[in-house]
Amino acid sequence: MGNIVAIVGRPNVGKSTFFNRLIQRREAIVDAVSGVTRDRHYGKSDWNGKEFSLIDTGGYVKGSDDIFEAEIDKQVELAIDEADAIIFMVDVESGVTGMDEDVATLLRKVEKPVFLVVNKVDNAKRAEDAVEFYSLGLGDYFTIASINGSGTGDLLDALVEALPEQEEVQENELPRFAVVGRPNAGKSSFINALIGEDRYIVTDIAGTTRDSIDTKYNRFGFEFNLVDTAGIRKKSKVKEDLEFYSVMRSVRAIEHADVCLLVFDATRGFDGQVQNIFWLAERNRKGIVILVNKWDLVEKDNKTTKDFEKYIRQQIEPFTDVPIVFISALTKQRIYKAIETAVEVYKNRTKRIKTSVLNDVLLPIIENYPPPAYKGKFVKIKYIMQLPTPQPQFAFFCNLPQYVKEPYKRFLENKLREHFDFHGVPVSVYMRKK
């Protein structure tokens, strides 16, 4: 479970370059996901063994200075409110600007770690010029050059040291199913339909996801925590950007979940915002169930459901082995089917395949369809095992792992799905030297 670090500042100071550099430090990289508005990004990184999520709040200039000032105020306040630490980036080339001072005024009131980072410092003269940023009243600063990574090590050392410790996961902790999606998709209605009159409710308990409520729930002989990310407290002083805010909540909820129930409004379609949240869950290797809500409002013929499902699967390629349930929170149509499906996905995610079974099933297939030869060299896969991780990950031991390309790894993943049912769960395939 990671913390959230927000990168704030005015445009053109190098935030996106710095963001991209950080997420690429991660060996098992979780790619950046394009955000709900222009140039906003979400990704994962780690440093010295400490994992955290990054949010680049860039790209919100829409026109005049007045509009910009309103937007930067809104974005920075939201980042301050939700993040565990804030990186405030400025540009040594342009020096202190009025917009920098506006952001600094907000950040001086914050009781969270704030790191003032002066970018584009790639020589001694610029290091001297950076002294003027003391005038922002945020104390010491870090000088970096995001284009080549200079200075980022010291910054990251200080950052991970300042991040709050995450709660230990208890071994007997119940599975967590998070209900995520964009605003007004029907998340609250779905949860209310489930728990409103249901006698299986046990109790409400505080969740590890900030400000969320975990409802302990028992159905189909299976007990779990249902995480409501829709009912998080309103921020009275924040001029809410609902799209941005919903994604920040989703980031935190997804990181703490085992299975994500992605709810979207059928009348609005499976749009870019919904897809971003889907890929956040996939890149965090969580189980996923897609819930098409308000299906009762859609005009249908005998092909509508099939065509809509086909369209969704085209948008989520290549990870198409995902359950899609058409529901109506208002009429309670198939809402229990949604939970039953989530339970099945959780069981798939925690499934363990015996090593002997893996090898008996897959080695003959590999022998018939071996990896393509590369530069006249033949790859021989000798042995397969499932790794001891919370989600399905498999190691294929061979003589030349570097020559096995992505298409063949996808072939192996498809064979694992075909024979062992990992419906709804991302599967990772690694090639290892034998």
XYZ file of C-alpha atoms in Angstrom:
434
model
C 0.000 0.000 0.000
C 1.537 3.294 -1.045
C 1.261 6.945 -0.201
C 0.160 9.643 -2.646
C 2.623 12.340 -3.708
C 1.274 15.294 -5.705
C 3.487 17.358 -8.014
C 2.187 20.937 -8.208
C 3.298 24.153 -9.845
C 2.620 26.314 -12.846
C 3.005 24.989 -16.401
C 6.331 24.645 -18.204
C 8.504 24.095 -15.144
C 9.252 20.469 -16.079
C 6.750 18.592 -13.911
C 5.876 16.025 -16.557
C 9.528 15.304 -17.375
C 10.225 14.803 -13.677
C 7.116 12.611 -13.318
C 8.132 10.401 -16.246
C 11.629 10.001 -14.842
C 10.279 8.870 -11.471
C 7.878 6.245 -12.771
C 10.593 4.783 -14.994
C 12.794 4.185 -11.955
C 10.499 1.345 -11.004
C 11.829 -2.011 -12.175
C 8.383 -3.595 -12.472
C 7.011 -0.401 -13.923
C 3.379 0.557 -13.596
C 2.927 2.847 -16.563
C 1.546 6.340 -16.339
C -2.111 6.682 -17.173
C -3.355 9.739 -19.005
C -5.687 11.732 -16.838
C -9.168 13.127 -17.187
C -7.997 16.487 -18.547
C -5.103 17.491 -20.738
C -1.651 16.417 -19.492
C -2.727 15.159 -16.087
C -1.024 11.879 -15.188
C -1.095 9.129 -12.573
C 1.607 6.556 -11.966
C 3.534 4.505 -9.423
C 7.123 4.655 -8.299
C 9.301 3.479 -5.447
C 12.571 4.500 -3.833
C 14.634 2.628 -1.257
C 11.895 0.000 -1.083
C 9.112 2.480 -0.309
C 6.290 2.606 -2.818
C 4.164 5.638 -3.603
C 1.698 6.913 -6.192
C 2.452 10.076 -8.154
C -0.067 12.598 -9.429
C 1.112 15.257 -11.855
C -1.452 18.060 -11.654
C -0.167 19.802 -14.771
C -1.914 21.031 -17.863
C -4.742 23.150 -16.558
C -4.227 26.423 -18.435
C -7.448 27.157 -20.302
C -7.128 30.747 -21.412
C -6.825 34.033 -19.603
C -4.814 34.648 -16.457
C -8.007 34.889 -14.431
C -9.151 31.436 -15.496
C -5.694 30.074 -14.852
C -5.589 31.499 -11.341
C -8.950 29.936 -10.519
C -7.794 26.580 -11.850
C -4.421 26.529 -10.099
C -6.078 27.467 -6.822
C -8.547 24.597 -7.191
C -5.985 21.998 -8.291
C -3.419 22.824 -5.627
C -5.997 22.842 -2.835
C -7.283 19.449 -3.927
C -3.748 18.066 -4.110
C -2.943 19.486 -0.680
C -6.081 17.951 0.757
C -5.641 14.415 -0.574
C -1.874 13.895 -0.898
C 0.477 12.659 1.822
C 3.291 14.885 0.531
C 3.590 17.686 -2.015
C 6.411 18.429 -4.445
C 6.241 22.102 -5.462
C 8.266 22.581 -8.626
C 9.607 25.927 -9.840
C 11.899 26.936 -12.710
C 15.298 28.575 -12.152
C 15.255 30.019 -15.685
C 12.219 32.228 -15.066
C 12.861 32.851 -11.360
C 10.120 33.557 -8.848
C 6.843 34.492 -10.553
C 3.566 35.782 -9.189
C 1.973 32.392 -9.799
C 4.748 30.694 -7.793
C 4.029 33.081 -4.930
C 0.301 32.246 -5.064
C 1.023 28.525 -4.746
C 3.583 29.141 -1.980
C 0.970 31.118 -0.015
C -1.291 28.059 -0.033
C 1.524 25.648 0.822
C 2.819 27.653 3.798
C -0.430 26.796 5.617
C -0.047 23.058 5.088
C 0.850 20.624 7.863
C 2.147 18.015 5.429
C 5.646 17.553 4.012
C 6.238 20.123 1.257
C 9.339 19.876 -0.939
C 10.328 22.983 -2.861
C 12.142 21.753 -5.981
C 14.019 24.151 -8.253
C 14.234 22.564 -11.686
C 16.622 23.081 -14.629
C 19.643 23.603 -12.335
C 22.351 21.962 -14.439
C 25.378 24.170 -13.679
C 26.979 26.170 -10.850
C 25.679 29.523 -12.068
C 22.083 28.294 -11.973
C 22.670 26.829 -8.520
C 23.570 30.336 -7.361
C 20.472 31.787 -9.061
C 18.249 29.329 -7.148
C 18.900 31.213 -3.904
C 16.086 33.651 -4.748
C 13.510 30.897 -4.086
C 14.131 31.297 -0.344
C 11.821 34.309 -0.741
C 8.858 31.919 -1.112
C 9.052 31.231 2.614
C 9.134 27.437 2.326
C 12.605 26.957 3.772
C 15.314 24.886 2.132
C 14.924 23.717 -1.439
C 16.252 20.937 -3.647
C 17.930 21.682 -6.972
C 17.441 19.185 -9.777
C 17.613 18.853 -13.542
C 14.672 16.617 -14.427
C 15.899 16.253 -18.009
C 18.902 14.176 -16.873
C 17.958 13.216 -13.307
C 20.633 15.283 -11.578
C 19.768 15.878 -7.906
C 16.704 13.629 -7.806
C 18.359 11.064 -5.531
C 18.703 13.485 -2.613
C 15.131 14.676 -3.138
C 13.733 11.140 -3.156
C 15.739 10.175 -0.062
C 14.114 13.053 1.825
C 10.681 12.369 0.319
C 10.405 8.707 1.331
C 11.820 9.519 4.763
C 8.999 12.032 5.294
C 6.144 9.856 3.989
C 3.912 8.500 6.760
C 4.219 4.833 7.577
C 1.451 2.696 6.117
C -0.700 0.536 8.323
C 0.408 -3.039 8.628
C -1.853 -5.458 6.801
C -3.244 -7.970 9.267
C -3.100 -11.554 8.132
C -6.745 -12.095 9.025
C -7.895 -8.887 7.345
C -10.992 -9.416 5.263
C -10.877 -9.023 1.485
C -11.657 -5.469 0.368
C -13.956 -4.735 -2.571
C -13.761 -1.074 -3.638
C -16.592 0.568 -5.573
C -14.912 3.090 -7.895
C -15.876 5.217 -10.873
C -16.437 8.760 -12.029
C -18.900 11.094 -10.282
C -22.632 10.488 -10.697
C -22.159 6.974 -12.064
C -24.351 5.485 -9.354
C -21.747 4.243 -6.845
C -23.733 5.426 -3.831
C -26.979 4.082 -5.257
C -25.356 0.702 -5.882
C -24.051 0.442 -2.325
C -27.300 1.702 -0.828
C -29.216 -0.882 -2.848
C -26.947 -3.595 -1.469
C -27.004 -2.597 2.177
C -30.257 -0.662 2.571
C -32.511 -3.579 3.481
C -29.996 -6.378 3.679
C -29.968 -8.361 6.905
C -26.463 -9.693 6.272
C -24.810 -6.420 7.301
C -22.579 -6.782 10.338
C -21.096 -3.379 11.154
C -19.474 -0.220 9.810
C -15.769 0.106 10.597
C -13.140 2.712 9.831
C -11.257 1.909 6.652
C -7.587 2.189 5.833
C -8.481 4.205 2.741
C -8.570 7.830 3.831
C -12.092 8.946 4.743
C -13.760 5.891 3.210
C -16.200 3.641 4.995
C -15.747 -0.113 5.037
C -18.972 -2.044 5.419
C -18.481 -5.569 6.676
C -20.673 -7.679 4.455
C -21.608 -11.348 4.371
C -23.188 -12.926 1.337
C -22.914 -16.227 -0.543
C -21.132 -17.597 2.537
C -18.294 -15.162 1.965
C -17.336 -12.269 4.243
C -15.622 -9.126 2.966
C -15.353 -5.359 3.389
C -17.246 -3.259 0.865
C -15.430 0.068 0.424
C -17.548 3.089 -0.461
C -15.465 5.778 -2.168
C -18.540 7.795 -3.106
C -19.467 9.014 0.355
C -16.188 10.684 1.291
C -16.704 14.000 3.050
C -17.258 17.118 0.981
C -14.606 19.812 1.157
C -16.451 23.016 1.980
C -13.547 25.317 1.166
C -12.515 23.554 -2.011
C -14.032 24.550 -5.324
C -14.413 20.941 -6.285
C -13.156 19.603 -9.568
C -15.191 16.409 -9.336
C -13.316 14.561 -12.058
C -9.901 15.234 -10.529
C -11.146 14.564 -7.019
C -12.814 11.281 -7.976
C -9.580 9.986 -9.507
C -7.562 10.938 -6.411
C -10.054 9.023 -4.286
C -9.943 6.119 -6.718
C -6.130 5.990 -6.597
C -6.188 5.551 -2.841
C -9.121 3.123 -2.831
C -7.637 0.976 -5.601
C -4.279 0.677 -3.833
C -5.959 -0.741 -0.724
C -8.432 -3.033 -2.539
C -8.341 -6.652 -3.620
C -11.144 -6.310 -6.165
C -12.406 -3.105 -7.827
C -16.017 -2.832 -8.911
C -15.849 -0.190 -11.631
C -19.284 1.428 -11.944
C -20.138 3.599 -14.930
C -23.286 5.171 -16.329
C -24.502 3.332 -19.435
C -26.132 6.515 -20.729
C -22.751 8.311 -20.719
C -20.727 5.439 -22.134
C -17.386 3.820 -21.357
C -15.495 7.090 -21.747
C -11.896 8.152 -21.176
C -12.363 8.869 -17.472
C -13.787 5.392 -16.853
C -10.996 3.819 -18.880
C -8.368 5.687 -16.852
C -9.736 4.238 -13.632
C -9.852 0.773 -15.237
C -6.165 1.001 -16.172
C -5.254 2.257 -12.699
C -6.768 -0.933 -11.284
C -5.122 -3.128 -13.919
C -1.680 -1.599 -13.389
C -2.058 -2.098 -9.651
C -2.789 -5.786 -10.444
C -6.212 -5.756 -8.782
C -9.198 -7.929 -9.606
C -11.731 -6.019 -11.732
C -15.473 -6.289 -12.341
C -17.062 -3.781 -14.742
C -20.601 -2.758 -13.750
C -22.703 -1.103 -16.445
C -25.197 0.860 -14.332
C -28.533 2.446 -15.378
C -29.007 -0.297 -17.948
C -32.767 0.078 -17.436
C -32.552 3.534 -19.086
C -30.980 2.284 -22.310
C -33.176 1.532 -25.312
C -32.457 -2.071 -26.217
C -32.985 -4.651 -28.905
C -31.751 -8.230 -29.022
C -28.207 -7.122 -29.941
C -27.697 -4.138 -27.632
C -26.087 -5.969 -24.715
C -23.790 -8.017 -26.945
C -22.704 -4.959 -28.964
C -22.094 -2.852 -25.850
C -20.003 -5.595 -24.259
C -18.007 -5.995 -27.481
C -17.306 -2.248 -27.514
C -16.065 -2.282 -23.899
C -13.722 -5.203 -24.586
C -12.270 -3.365 -27.587
C -11.468 -0.405 -25.330
C -9.678 -2.526 -22.713
C -7.526 -4.641 -25.053
C -5.358 -6.591 -24.483
C -6.779 -7.307 -20.994
C -10.217 -8.443 -22.128
C -10.756 -11.377 -19.741
C -12.880 -9.211 -17.436
C -16.462 -9.838 -16.255
C -19.030 -7.255 -17.360
C -22.327 -7.133 -15.472
C -25.268 -4.996 -16.615
C -27.044 -3.621 -13.545
C -29.555 -1.067 -12.350
C -28.937 0.221 -8.832
C -32.361 1.865 -8.938
C -34.328 -1.322 -9.642
C -31.729 -3.605 -7.980
C -31.402 -5.520 -11.222
C -28.439 -7.943 -11.011
C -26.784 -6.111 -8.084
C -26.283 -9.393 -6.217
C -24.917 -10.964 -9.392
C -22.306 -8.171 -9.312
C -21.217 -9.126 -5.788
C -21.238 -12.835 -6.589
C -18.990 -12.105 -9.576
C -16.626 -10.024 -7.405
C -16.311 -12.947 -4.990
C -15.397 -15.258 -7.890
C -12.789 -12.769 -9.104
C -11.271 -12.566 -5.612
C -10.996 -16.352 -5.503
C -9.318 -16.305 -8.926
C -6.863 -13.657 -7.724
C -5.829 -15.719 -4.707
C -5.734 -19.029 -6.554
C -2.598 -21.159 -6.223
C -1.646 -23.654 -8.948
C 0.562 -26.577 -7.992
C 3.934 -26.522 -9.717
C 3.507 -30.086 -10.964
C 0.135 -29.247 -12.517
C 1.530 -26.114 -14.180
C 4.357 -28.057 -15.780
C 2.190 -31.021 -16.797
C -0.283 -28.742 -18.581
C 1.927 -26.036 -20.098
C 5.217 -27.731 -21.028
C 3.598 -29.912 -23.754
C 1.914 -26.782 -25.198
C 5.241 -24.919 -25.169
C 6.951 -27.862 -26.832
C 4.406 -27.730 -29.679
C 4.513 -23.916 -29.911
C 7.999 -22.839 -28.750
C 9.183 -19.210 -28.646
C 10.397 -17.972 -32.056
C 14.131 -18.285 -32.648
C 16.054 -15.025 -32.322
C 19.244 -14.440 -34.328
C 19.502 -18.177 -34.894
C 19.235 -18.962 -31.173
C 16.478 -21.178 -29.778
C 14.782 -20.568 -26.445
C 14.042 -23.663 -24.390
C 11.602 -23.293 -21.470
C 12.370 -25.988 -18.919
C 10.285 -25.254 -15.831
C 7.345 -23.141 -14.591
C 6.259 -22.043 -11.145
C 3.790 -19.622 -9.583
C 5.445 -16.918 -7.499
C 4.401 -16.395 -3.840
C 2.669 -13.042 -4.458
C -0.838 -11.753 -3.581
C -1.827 -11.821 -7.274
C -1.102 -14.375 -10.033
C 2.505 -14.110 -11.208
C 4.366 -16.895 -12.974
C 8.051 -17.492 -13.650
C 9.082 -19.408 -16.775
C 12.672 -20.620 -16.462
C 14.599 -20.860 -19.725
C 18.075 -20.631 -21.244
C 17.673 -17.254 -22.998
C 14.991 -15.155 -21.226
C 16.084 -11.956 -22.953
C 14.968 -13.330 -26.328
C 11.345 -13.965 -25.314
C 9.287 -11.044 -26.621
C 5.925 -9.626 -25.504
C 3.750 -11.452 -28.081
C 4.941 -14.829 -26.788
C 4.433 -13.749 -23.178
C 0.842 -12.870 -24.108
C 0.520 -16.337 -25.668
C 1.638 -17.885 -22.367
C -0.754 -15.675 -20.408
C -3.630 -16.726 -22.664
C -2.796 -20.394 -22.097
C -2.732 -19.836 -18.331
C -6.176 -18.216 -18.558
C -7.488 -20.939 -20.847
C -6.541 -23.763 -18.485
C -6.775 -22.249 -14.979
C -9.497 -19.520 -15.075
C -8.089 -16.161 -14.011
C -11.220 -14.317 -15.162
C -11.111 -10.705 -13.997
C -7.514 -10.790 -12.771
C -4.312 -9.379 -14.337
C -1.720 -12.133 -14.798
C 2.027 -11.395 -14.884
C 4.476 -13.578 -16.833
C 8.213 -13.344 -16.145
C 11.033 -15.094 -17.949
C 13.911 -16.195 -15.724
C 17.336 -17.643 -16.406
C 17.508 -21.361 -15.732
